Amino acid sequence: MAHKIPTRIYLSEEEMPKYWYNLRAVMKDKPDPILHPGTLKPVTAADMEPVFCKEAVRQELDDTTKLVPIPDGIQDFYRAYRPSALIRAYYLEKDLGTPAEIYYKFEGTNTSGSHKLNSAGPQAYYAKEEGLEYLTTETGAGQWGTAMAMACAFYGLDLTVYMVKVSSQQKPYRKAVMETYGAKVIPSPSDTTDAGRKILEGDPDTSGSLGCAISEAVETAVKTDKCRYVLGSVLNHVLLHQSVIGLEAKAALDKYGISPDIIIGCAGGGSNLGGLIAPFMGDKIAGASKTRFIAVEPASCPSFTRGRYAYDFGDTGKMTPLVRMQTLGNGFIPSANHAGGLRYHGMNSVLSKLYRDGLLEARAEIQTEVFDAAVKFMKVEGILPAPESSHAIKVAIDEALECKKTGEKKVILFGLTGTGYFDLSAYMSYNEKTLTDKVPTDEDLEKGFASIPDIPQNR
Ligand SMILES: *Cc1c(COP(=O)(O)O)cnc(C)c1O
């Protein structure tokens, strides 16, 4: 017999969002301004425009426009792979024996395999509109590079991706997808930039780092005519584009009069979580709901639960503006045996502020338990989740089991950000039982904190 609430709730094309939701516009206390690292004064658009597209900069600095129109050219891009399904986890509920209703928004059905395409499209669109011809970016795990390669193919732009060397060796298929879409993939560090050459001189056998790849991508963007740099998480304009996830989820739930009691998302730099919660958090701030929000991070990279709230650089090369955020320090390096993703040292400034103000909760989970949850989920729901997404699954299951104890029939919504087809080496380690948990000691964290700049604003 069919369910009263369908297993998959879809929106029609007409019901898809026409506006993004800018959460900062409805916050009573706003995040602190981004600072220029030289002057320590708030950055201006002119400071950022040599690096980023003009429209991205405008959106980055806009904390007053609540609803930002999605241009037709981007709605057109979204229609190629959206709306994404909102899925009722009937099989998981049954398996857990919980009275809770569990829903998840699944962003993994496009070829890049994750939500990152939701911001890659807009960033490529704005670059094209501005008359640019080239973009550069970095990629670690490979999802962002793949999403940008797809978006650049769609809008007709050239893309160079600096891919962390070890990752380009470990994930040759990711590299192959990007190249097939027409992107140029350069293992980083490389001899194509001053930043790369300098690092290679000091350590020719280095396996590379995200910090170094960012430095190379920014350098190339600044030195190349009609070229800018794009980033896939952490920044406010990326969260704005990702609000399409939350808006679609809300529209789908509204069709059946469902209002979530708990919303859960994994957090690396914060983009999917910020996007998923945006309209729901707006309701909470307005006093129209009592929804709880939970960010889930890996215990090996705990920027919310054990980080400091301070002005810090976004990259290890200390080239970016300073952002006040939850951070482990730009010099923090998560343990090498961490396979679960979400390794970034900092957290988006909006989410950091909501956390400080008690509107957002956070939990840190160890990777063996995250993979246990992933496997439990895939056996009943059928989807192989990305390790990153599985952090949210872990806490959704915990909350559902809590309901089983108390008998409460709560509505739980979580973000399933992607598939794990390119993360099978992590699943192989899990199956071979070689996956371990390494949680940093307080001493390990102190080393990272020492890299946070000693400026008056941080004292
Ligand atoms: C990049 C990524 C994340 C984490 O990034 P956020 O910016 O924190 O959302 C989570 N899940 C998947 C599948 C990703 O590719």
Coordinates of C-alpha atoms and ligand atoms in Angstrom, one line a residue:
M1 CA 0.0 0.0 0.0
A2 CA 1.3 3.4 -0.9
H3 CA 2.4 5.7 2.0
K4 CA 0.3 8.8 2.8
I5 CA 3.5 10.8 2.6
P6 CA 5.4 9.5 -0.4
T7 CA 8.9 8.0 0.0
R8 CA 10.3 10.6 -2.5
I9 CA 8.8 14.1 -2.5
Y10 CA 9.6 16.0 -5.7
L11 CA 8.9 19.5 -6.7
S12 CA 7.7 20.4 -10.2
E13 CA 9.9 22.8 -12.3
E14 CA 7.4 25.6 -11.5
E15 CA 7.8 25.0 -7.8
M16 CA 11.6 25.3 -7.8
P17 CA 13.1 28.3 -6.0
K18 CA 13.4 31.6 -7.9
Y19 CA 15.4 33.3 -5.1
W20 CA 18.2 32.3 -2.8
Y21 CA 17.9 32.9 0.9
N22 CA 20.6 35.2 2.5
L23 CA 20.5 34.1 6.1
R24 CA 22.7 37.0 7.2
A25 CA 20.0 39.5 6.3
V26 CA 17.7 38.1 9.0
M27 CA 20.3 37.7 11.8
K28 CA 19.8 40.1 14.6
D29 CA 23.6 40.0 15.5
K30 CA 25.6 39.8 12.3
P31 CA 29.0 38.1 11.9
D32 CA 32.0 40.5 12.3
P33 CA 33.3 42.0 9.0
I34 CA 36.0 40.4 7.0
L35 CA 39.3 42.2 7.5
H36 CA 42.1 43.1 5.1
P37 CA 45.2 41.3 6.5
G38 CA 47.5 44.3 5.9
T39 CA 45.4 47.2 7.2
L40 CA 43.1 45.2 9.5
K41 CA 40.2 47.3 8.2
P42 CA 37.0 45.8 6.7
V43 CA 37.7 44.6 3.2
T44 CA 36.1 46.5 0.3
A45 CA 34.9 45.1 -3.0
A46 CA 37.9 46.7 -4.7
D47 CA 40.2 44.6 -2.4
M48 CA 38.6 41.4 -3.5
E49 CA 37.8 42.0 -7.2
P50 CA 41.3 41.2 -8.5
V51 CA 40.8 37.6 -7.2
F52 CA 37.1 36.9 -7.4
C53 CA 34.3 37.6 -9.9
K54 CA 32.5 40.9 -9.3
E55 CA 29.1 39.4 -8.5
A56 CA 30.6 36.9 -6.1
V57 CA 32.2 39.8 -4.2
R58 CA 29.0 41.8 -4.2
Q59 CA 27.1 38.8 -2.7
E60 CA 30.0 38.1 -0.3
L61 CA 29.6 41.5 1.3
D62 CA 25.8 41.8 1.2
D63 CA 24.2 41.2 4.6
T64 CA 21.0 43.1 4.0
T65 CA 19.2 41.5 0.9
K66 CA 17.2 38.6 2.2
L67 CA 15.9 37.2 -1.1
V68 CA 18.4 37.3 -3.9
P69 CA 16.9 36.5 -7.4
I70 CA 18.4 33.5 -9.1
P71 CA 19.1 34.6 -12.7
D72 CA 17.2 32.7 -15.5
G73 CA 20.6 31.5 -16.8
I74 CA 21.3 29.8 -13.5
Q75 CA 17.7 28.5 -13.0
D76 CA 18.3 26.9 -16.4
F77 CA 21.5 25.2 -15.1
Y78 CA 19.7 24.0 -12.0
R79 CA 16.9 22.4 -14.0
A80 CA 19.6 20.1 -15.6
Y81 CA 19.9 18.1 -12.3
R82 CA 17.4 19.6 -9.9
P83 CA 15.1 19.5 -8.0
S84 CA 16.8 16.9 -5.8
A85 CA 14.5 14.4 -4.0
L86 CA 13.5 14.8 -0.4
I87 CA 13.3 11.2 0.8
R88 CA 11.4 9.8 3.7
A89 CA 13.7 7.2 5.3
Y90 CA 10.9 4.7 5.9
Y91 CA 13.3 1.7 5.7
L92 CA 15.8 3.2 8.2
E93 CA 12.9 4.2 10.6
K94 CA 11.7 0.6 10.5
D95 CA 15.1 -0.8 10.9
L96 CA 15.7 1.4 14.0
G97 CA 12.2 0.8 15.4
T98 CA 11.9 4.5 16.0
P99 CA 8.7 6.5 16.3
A100 CA 10.6 9.5 14.7
E101 CA 10.0 10.5 11.1
I102 CA 13.3 10.8 9.3
Y103 CA 13.7 12.8 6.0
Y104 CA 16.9 13.4 4.0
K105 CA 17.6 15.7 1.1
F106 CA 19.8 13.8 -1.4
E107 CA 22.3 16.0 -3.4
G108 CA 24.3 13.1 -4.9
T109 CA 22.4 12.3 -8.1
N110 CA 24.4 14.6 -10.4
T111 CA 27.7 13.4 -12.1
S112 CA 29.9 15.4 -9.7
G113 CA 28.2 13.4 -6.9
S114 CA 27.7 16.2 -4.4
H115 CA 25.9 19.5 -3.6
K116 CA 29.0 21.5 -4.8
L117 CA 27.5 21.9 -8.2
N118 CA 24.8 24.2 -6.7
S119 CA 27.5 26.9 -6.3
A120 CA 29.8 25.9 -9.2
G121 CA 27.0 26.7 -11.7
P122 CA 26.4 30.3 -10.4
Q123 CA 30.1 31.1 -10.1
A124 CA 30.7 30.0 -13.7
Y125 CA 27.6 31.9 -14.9
Y126 CA 28.7 35.1 -13.2
A127 CA 32.2 34.8 -14.6
K128 CA 30.8 34.4 -18.2
E129 CA 28.5 37.3 -17.7
E130 CA 31.4 39.5 -16.6
G131 CA 33.3 38.6 -19.8
L132 CA 35.9 36.4 -18.2
E133 CA 37.4 33.5 -20.1
Y134 CA 39.3 31.5 -17.6
L135 CA 38.8 30.3 -14.0
T136 CA 41.2 28.6 -11.6
T137 CA 40.5 26.7 -8.4
E138 CA 41.9 24.0 -6.2
T139 CA 40.5 20.6 -5.2
G140 CA 41.4 18.3 -2.4
A141 CA 39.0 15.3 -2.4
G142 CA 38.0 16.2 -5.9
Q143 CA 34.3 16.9 -5.6
W144 CA 34.6 20.7 -6.1
G145 CA 37.0 20.4 -9.0
T146 CA 34.6 18.0 -10.7
A147 CA 31.6 20.3 -10.1
M148 CA 33.6 23.3 -11.5
A149 CA 34.6 21.3 -14.6
M150 CA 31.0 20.5 -15.3
A151 CA 29.9 24.1 -14.8
C152 CA 32.7 25.5 -17.0
A153 CA 31.8 23.0 -19.7
F154 CA 28.2 24.1 -19.5
Y155 CA 28.9 27.9 -19.8
G156 CA 32.0 27.6 -22.1
L157 CA 34.9 28.7 -19.8
D158 CA 38.4 27.3 -19.5
L159 CA 39.3 25.9 -16.1
T160 CA 42.5 25.0 -14.4
V161 CA 42.3 22.9 -11.3
Y162 CA 45.3 22.6 -8.9
M163 CA 44.7 19.2 -7.4
V164 CA 46.6 18.3 -4.2
K165 CA 49.3 15.9 -5.5
V166 CA 48.6 13.0 -3.2
S167 CA 44.9 13.2 -4.1
S168 CA 45.6 13.2 -7.9
Q169 CA 47.6 10.0 -7.3
Q170 CA 45.0 8.4 -5.1
K171 CA 41.9 9.4 -7.1
P172 CA 42.9 9.1 -10.7
Y173 CA 39.3 8.7 -11.8
R174 CA 38.3 12.0 -10.3
K175 CA 41.1 13.6 -12.4
A176 CA 39.8 11.7 -15.5
V177 CA 36.3 13.0 -15.0
M178 CA 37.5 16.6 -14.8
E179 CA 39.8 16.2 -17.8
T180 CA 36.9 14.6 -19.8
Y181 CA 34.8 17.7 -19.1
G182 CA 37.7 19.7 -20.5
A183 CA 39.5 21.0 -17.4
K184 CA 43.2 21.2 -17.1
V185 CA 44.3 19.4 -13.9
I186 CA 47.7 20.2 -12.5
P187 CA 49.0 18.2 -9.5
S188 CA 50.0 20.7 -6.8
P189 CA 52.7 21.8 -5.9
S190 CA 53.7 22.4 -9.6
D191 CA 56.4 24.4 -11.4
T192 CA 53.7 26.6 -13.1
T193 CA 53.7 29.2 -10.2
D194 CA 56.1 31.0 -7.9
A195 CA 54.3 29.5 -4.9
G196 CA 54.6 26.0 -6.2
R197 CA 58.2 26.3 -7.3
K198 CA 59.1 27.7 -3.8
I199 CA 57.6 24.8 -2.1
L200 CA 59.1 22.2 -4.5
E201 CA 62.6 23.8 -3.9
G202 CA 62.2 23.2 -0.1
D203 CA 60.7 19.8 -0.4
P204 CA 60.7 18.2 -3.9
D205 CA 58.9 15.0 -2.7
T206 CA 56.0 16.8 -0.9
S207 CA 52.6 15.3 -1.3
G208 CA 51.0 18.7 -1.4
S209 CA 48.3 20.4 0.6
L210 CA 45.1 22.3 0.1
G211 CA 46.8 25.5 1.4
C212 CA 49.5 25.2 -1.3
A213 CA 46.9 24.4 -4.1
I214 CA 44.9 27.5 -3.1
S215 CA 48.1 29.7 -3.3
E216 CA 48.8 28.4 -6.8
A217 CA 45.3 28.9 -8.0
V218 CA 45.1 32.4 -6.7
E219 CA 48.5 33.4 -8.1
T220 CA 47.5 32.1 -11.6
A221 CA 44.2 33.9 -11.5
V222 CA 45.8 37.2 -10.5
K223 CA 48.5 37.0 -13.1
T224 CA 46.3 35.9 -16.0
D225 CA 44.2 38.2 -18.1
K226 CA 40.4 37.6 -18.0
C227 CA 40.8 35.1 -15.3
R228 CA 39.5 34.8 -11.7
Y229 CA 39.6 32.3 -8.8
V230 CA 36.6 30.4 -7.5
L231 CA 36.2 28.7 -4.1
G232 CA 33.7 25.9 -3.2
S233 CA 32.9 26.3 0.5
V234 CA 33.4 28.6 3.6
L235 CA 32.5 31.9 1.9
N236 CA 29.2 33.6 2.3
H237 CA 28.3 33.6 -1.4
V238 CA 28.8 29.9 -1.5
L239 CA 26.3 29.5 1.4
L240 CA 23.9 31.7 -0.5
H241 CA 23.9 29.5 -3.6
Q242 CA 23.5 26.4 -1.4
S243 CA 20.3 27.8 0.1
V244 CA 18.6 26.2 -2.9
I245 CA 18.9 22.9 -0.8
G246 CA 17.0 24.3 2.2
L247 CA 14.4 26.2 0.0
E248 CA 13.5 23.0 -1.9
A249 CA 13.4 21.0 1.2
K250 CA 11.1 23.5 2.9
A251 CA 8.8 23.7 -0.2
A252 CA 8.6 19.9 -0.3
L253 CA 7.8 19.5 3.5
D254 CA 5.3 22.4 3.3
K255 CA 3.3 20.4 0.7
Y256 CA 2.5 17.9 3.5
G257 CA 2.4 20.4 6.4
I258 CA 5.5 18.9 7.9
S259 CA 7.8 21.0 10.1
P260 CA 11.1 19.6 11.3
D261 CA 12.0 19.4 15.0
I262 CA 15.6 18.8 14.3
I263 CA 17.8 19.6 11.2
I264 CA 21.2 18.0 10.9
G265 CA 24.0 18.6 8.5
C266 CA 27.7 17.6 8.2
A267 CA 30.1 20.6 8.3
G268 CA 33.5 20.9 6.6
G269 CA 33.5 24.6 5.6
G270 CA 29.8 24.9 6.3
S271 CA 28.3 25.4 2.8
N272 CA 25.8 22.5 2.7
L273 CA 24.7 23.0 6.3
G274 CA 24.3 26.7 5.9
G275 CA 22.3 26.2 2.7
L276 CA 20.1 23.4 4.2
I277 CA 19.2 25.4 7.4
A278 CA 18.9 28.9 5.9
P279 CA 15.1 29.3 5.6
F280 CA 14.4 27.2 8.6
M281 CA 16.8 29.2 10.8
G282 CA 15.1 32.4 9.5
D283 CA 11.8 31.1 10.9
K284 CA 13.5 30.3 14.2
I285 CA 15.1 33.7 14.5
A286 CA 11.7 35.2 13.7
G287 CA 10.2 33.2 16.6
A288 CA 8.0 31.1 14.2
S289 CA 9.6 27.7 15.1
K290 CA 11.5 25.9 17.8
T291 CA 13.6 23.8 15.4
R292 CA 16.9 22.6 16.7
F293 CA 19.9 22.7 14.4
I294 CA 22.9 20.4 14.7
A295 CA 26.3 20.6 12.9
V296 CA 28.3 17.4 12.7
E297 CA 32.0 17.5 12.4
P298 CA 34.8 14.8 12.6
A299 CA 36.4 14.4 16.0
S300 CA 39.7 14.6 14.2
C301 CA 39.0 18.1 12.9
P302 CA 36.8 19.7 15.6
S303 CA 36.6 23.4 14.6
F304 CA 33.2 24.0 16.3
T305 CA 33.5 21.8 19.4
R306 CA 37.1 22.5 20.3
G307 CA 38.1 25.4 18.1
R308 CA 38.6 29.1 19.0
Y309 CA 36.4 32.0 17.8
A310 CA 39.0 34.2 16.3
Y311 CA 40.1 36.1 13.2
D312 CA 42.1 33.7 11.1
F313 CA 43.3 33.2 7.5
G314 CA 41.4 30.9 5.2
D315 CA 44.5 29.2 3.9
T316 CA 47.8 27.9 5.2
G317 CA 49.7 30.3 2.9
K318 CA 48.2 33.2 4.8
M319 CA 47.1 35.0 1.6
T320 CA 43.4 35.4 2.2
P321 CA 41.5 38.1 4.1
L322 CA 40.9 37.5 7.8
V323 CA 37.6 36.0 8.9
R324 CA 36.2 35.8 12.4
M325 CA 35.2 32.2 12.7
Q326 CA 35.5 29.0 14.7
T327 CA 39.0 27.8 13.8
L328 CA 41.7 25.3 14.7
G329 CA 44.3 27.6 13.3
N330 CA 45.4 27.9 9.6
G331 CA 48.4 25.7 10.5
F332 CA 46.3 22.8 11.8
I333 CA 46.8 19.5 9.9
P334 CA 44.4 16.7 10.6
S335 CA 45.8 13.2 11.2
A336 CA 46.9 11.4 8.0
N337 CA 44.7 8.4 8.8
H338 CA 41.5 10.5 8.7
A339 CA 39.5 9.2 5.7
G340 CA 36.2 10.8 6.5
G341 CA 36.6 14.2 4.7
L342 CA 35.6 17.6 6.3
R343 CA 39.3 18.4 7.0
Y344 CA 39.1 22.2 6.8
H345 CA 40.6 24.1 9.8
G346 CA 37.9 26.9 9.9
M347 CA 34.2 27.3 9.6
N348 CA 32.0 29.8 7.7
S349 CA 31.5 33.0 9.7
V350 CA 27.7 32.9 9.7
L351 CA 27.6 29.4 11.1
S352 CA 30.3 30.3 13.6
K353 CA 28.3 33.3 14.8
L354 CA 25.1 31.2 15.1
Y355 CA 27.0 28.6 17.1
R356 CA 28.4 31.3 19.5
D357 CA 24.9 32.7 19.9
G358 CA 23.4 29.3 20.9
L359 CA 21.2 29.0 17.8
L360 CA 23.3 26.1 16.3
E361 CA 24.5 23.1 18.2
A362 CA 27.5 21.0 17.2
R363 CA 28.8 17.5 17.7
A364 CA 32.0 15.8 16.9
E365 CA 32.0 12.1 15.8
I366 CA 34.7 9.5 15.4
Q367 CA 35.2 8.0 11.9
T368 CA 34.7 4.3 12.8
E369 CA 31.2 5.1 14.2
V370 CA 30.5 7.4 11.2
F371 CA 31.2 4.5 8.8
D372 CA 29.1 2.1 11.0
A373 CA 26.2 4.5 10.5
A374 CA 27.0 4.8 6.7
V375 CA 26.8 1.0 6.3
K376 CA 23.7 0.6 8.4
F377 CA 22.1 3.3 6.2
M378 CA 23.1 2.0 2.8
K379 CA 21.9 -1.5 3.7
V380 CA 18.4 -0.4 4.2
E381 CA 18.1 2.8 2.1
G382 CA 20.2 1.6 -0.8
I383 CA 22.4 4.7 -1.3
L384 CA 26.2 4.5 -0.8
P385 CA 26.8 7.7 1.1
A386 CA 29.9 9.9 0.9
P387 CA 32.0 9.7 4.2
E388 CA 31.3 13.4 4.7
S389 CA 27.5 13.0 4.5
S390 CA 27.7 10.0 6.8
H391 CA 28.5 12.3 9.8
A392 CA 24.9 13.6 9.5
I393 CA 23.6 10.1 9.2
K394 CA 25.3 9.2 12.5
V395 CA 23.6 11.9 14.4
A396 CA 20.2 11.4 12.7
I397 CA 20.4 7.8 13.9
D398 CA 21.4 8.8 17.4
E399 CA 18.5 11.3 17.6
A400 CA 16.0 8.7 16.2
L401 CA 17.2 6.2 18.8
E402 CA 16.7 8.8 21.5
C403 CA 13.1 9.1 20.3
K404 CA 12.7 5.4 20.6
K405 CA 13.7 5.7 24.3
T406 CA 11.4 8.6 25.1
G407 CA 8.6 7.6 22.7
E408 CA 8.6 11.0 21.1
K409 CA 7.5 11.2 17.4
K410 CA 10.0 13.9 16.3
V411 CA 10.5 15.0 12.7
I412 CA 14.2 14.8 11.8
L413 CA 15.6 16.2 8.5
F414 CA 19.2 15.7 7.5
G415 CA 21.4 16.6 4.5
L416 CA 22.8 13.7 2.4
T417 CA 25.4 15.7 0.6
G418 CA 26.8 13.1 -1.8
T419 CA 27.7 9.6 -2.9
G420 CA 30.8 7.7 -1.9
Y421 CA 31.7 6.1 -5.2
F422 CA 35.1 7.9 -5.3
D423 CA 35.7 7.1 -1.6
L424 CA 35.8 3.3 -1.9
S425 CA 39.4 3.1 -0.6
A426 CA 38.0 4.5 2.7
Y427 CA 35.3 1.8 2.6
M428 CA 37.9 -0.8 1.8
S429 CA 39.9 0.3 5.0
Y430 CA 36.6 0.1 6.9
N431 CA 35.9 -3.4 5.6
E432 CA 39.5 -4.5 6.4
K433 CA 39.1 -3.0 9.9
T434 CA 42.2 -0.8 9.4
L435 CA 40.3 2.4 9.8
T436 CA 41.3 3.9 13.1
D437 CA 40.3 7.0 15.2
K438 CA 42.8 9.6 16.0
V439 CA 41.5 12.4 18.0
P440 CA 43.9 15.3 18.5
T441 CA 45.2 15.9 22.0
D442 CA 45.0 19.4 23.6
E443 CA 48.7 19.7 22.8
D444 CA 48.1 18.9 19.1
L445 CA 45.4 21.6 19.1
E446 CA 47.7 24.2 20.8
K447 CA 50.1 23.8 17.8
G448 CA 47.3 24.8 15.4
F449 CA 46.1 27.7 17.7
A450 CA 49.7 29.1 17.6
S451 CA 49.2 29.8 13.9
I452 CA 46.2 32.1 14.6
P453 CA 47.4 35.7 13.9
D454 CA 48.2 37.7 17.0
I455 CA 46.3 40.9 16.1
P456 CA 44.5 43.3 18.5
Q457 CA 41.1 41.9 17.4
N458 CA 42.1 38.5 18.8
R459 CA 43.4 39.7 22.2
Ligands
LIG1 C1 32.7 19.2 0.2 C2 31.7 18.3 0.8 C3 31.2 18.4 2.1 C4 31.6 19.5 3.0 O1 31.6 20.8 2.6 P1 30.7 21.9 3.2 O2 31.1 23.1 2.6 O3 30.9 21.9 4.7 O4 29.3 21.5 2.9 C5 30.3 17.5 2.5 N1 29.8 16.5 1.7 C6 30.3 16.3 0.5 C7 29.8 15.1 -0.3 C8 31.2 17.2 -0.1 O5 31.7 17.0 -1.3

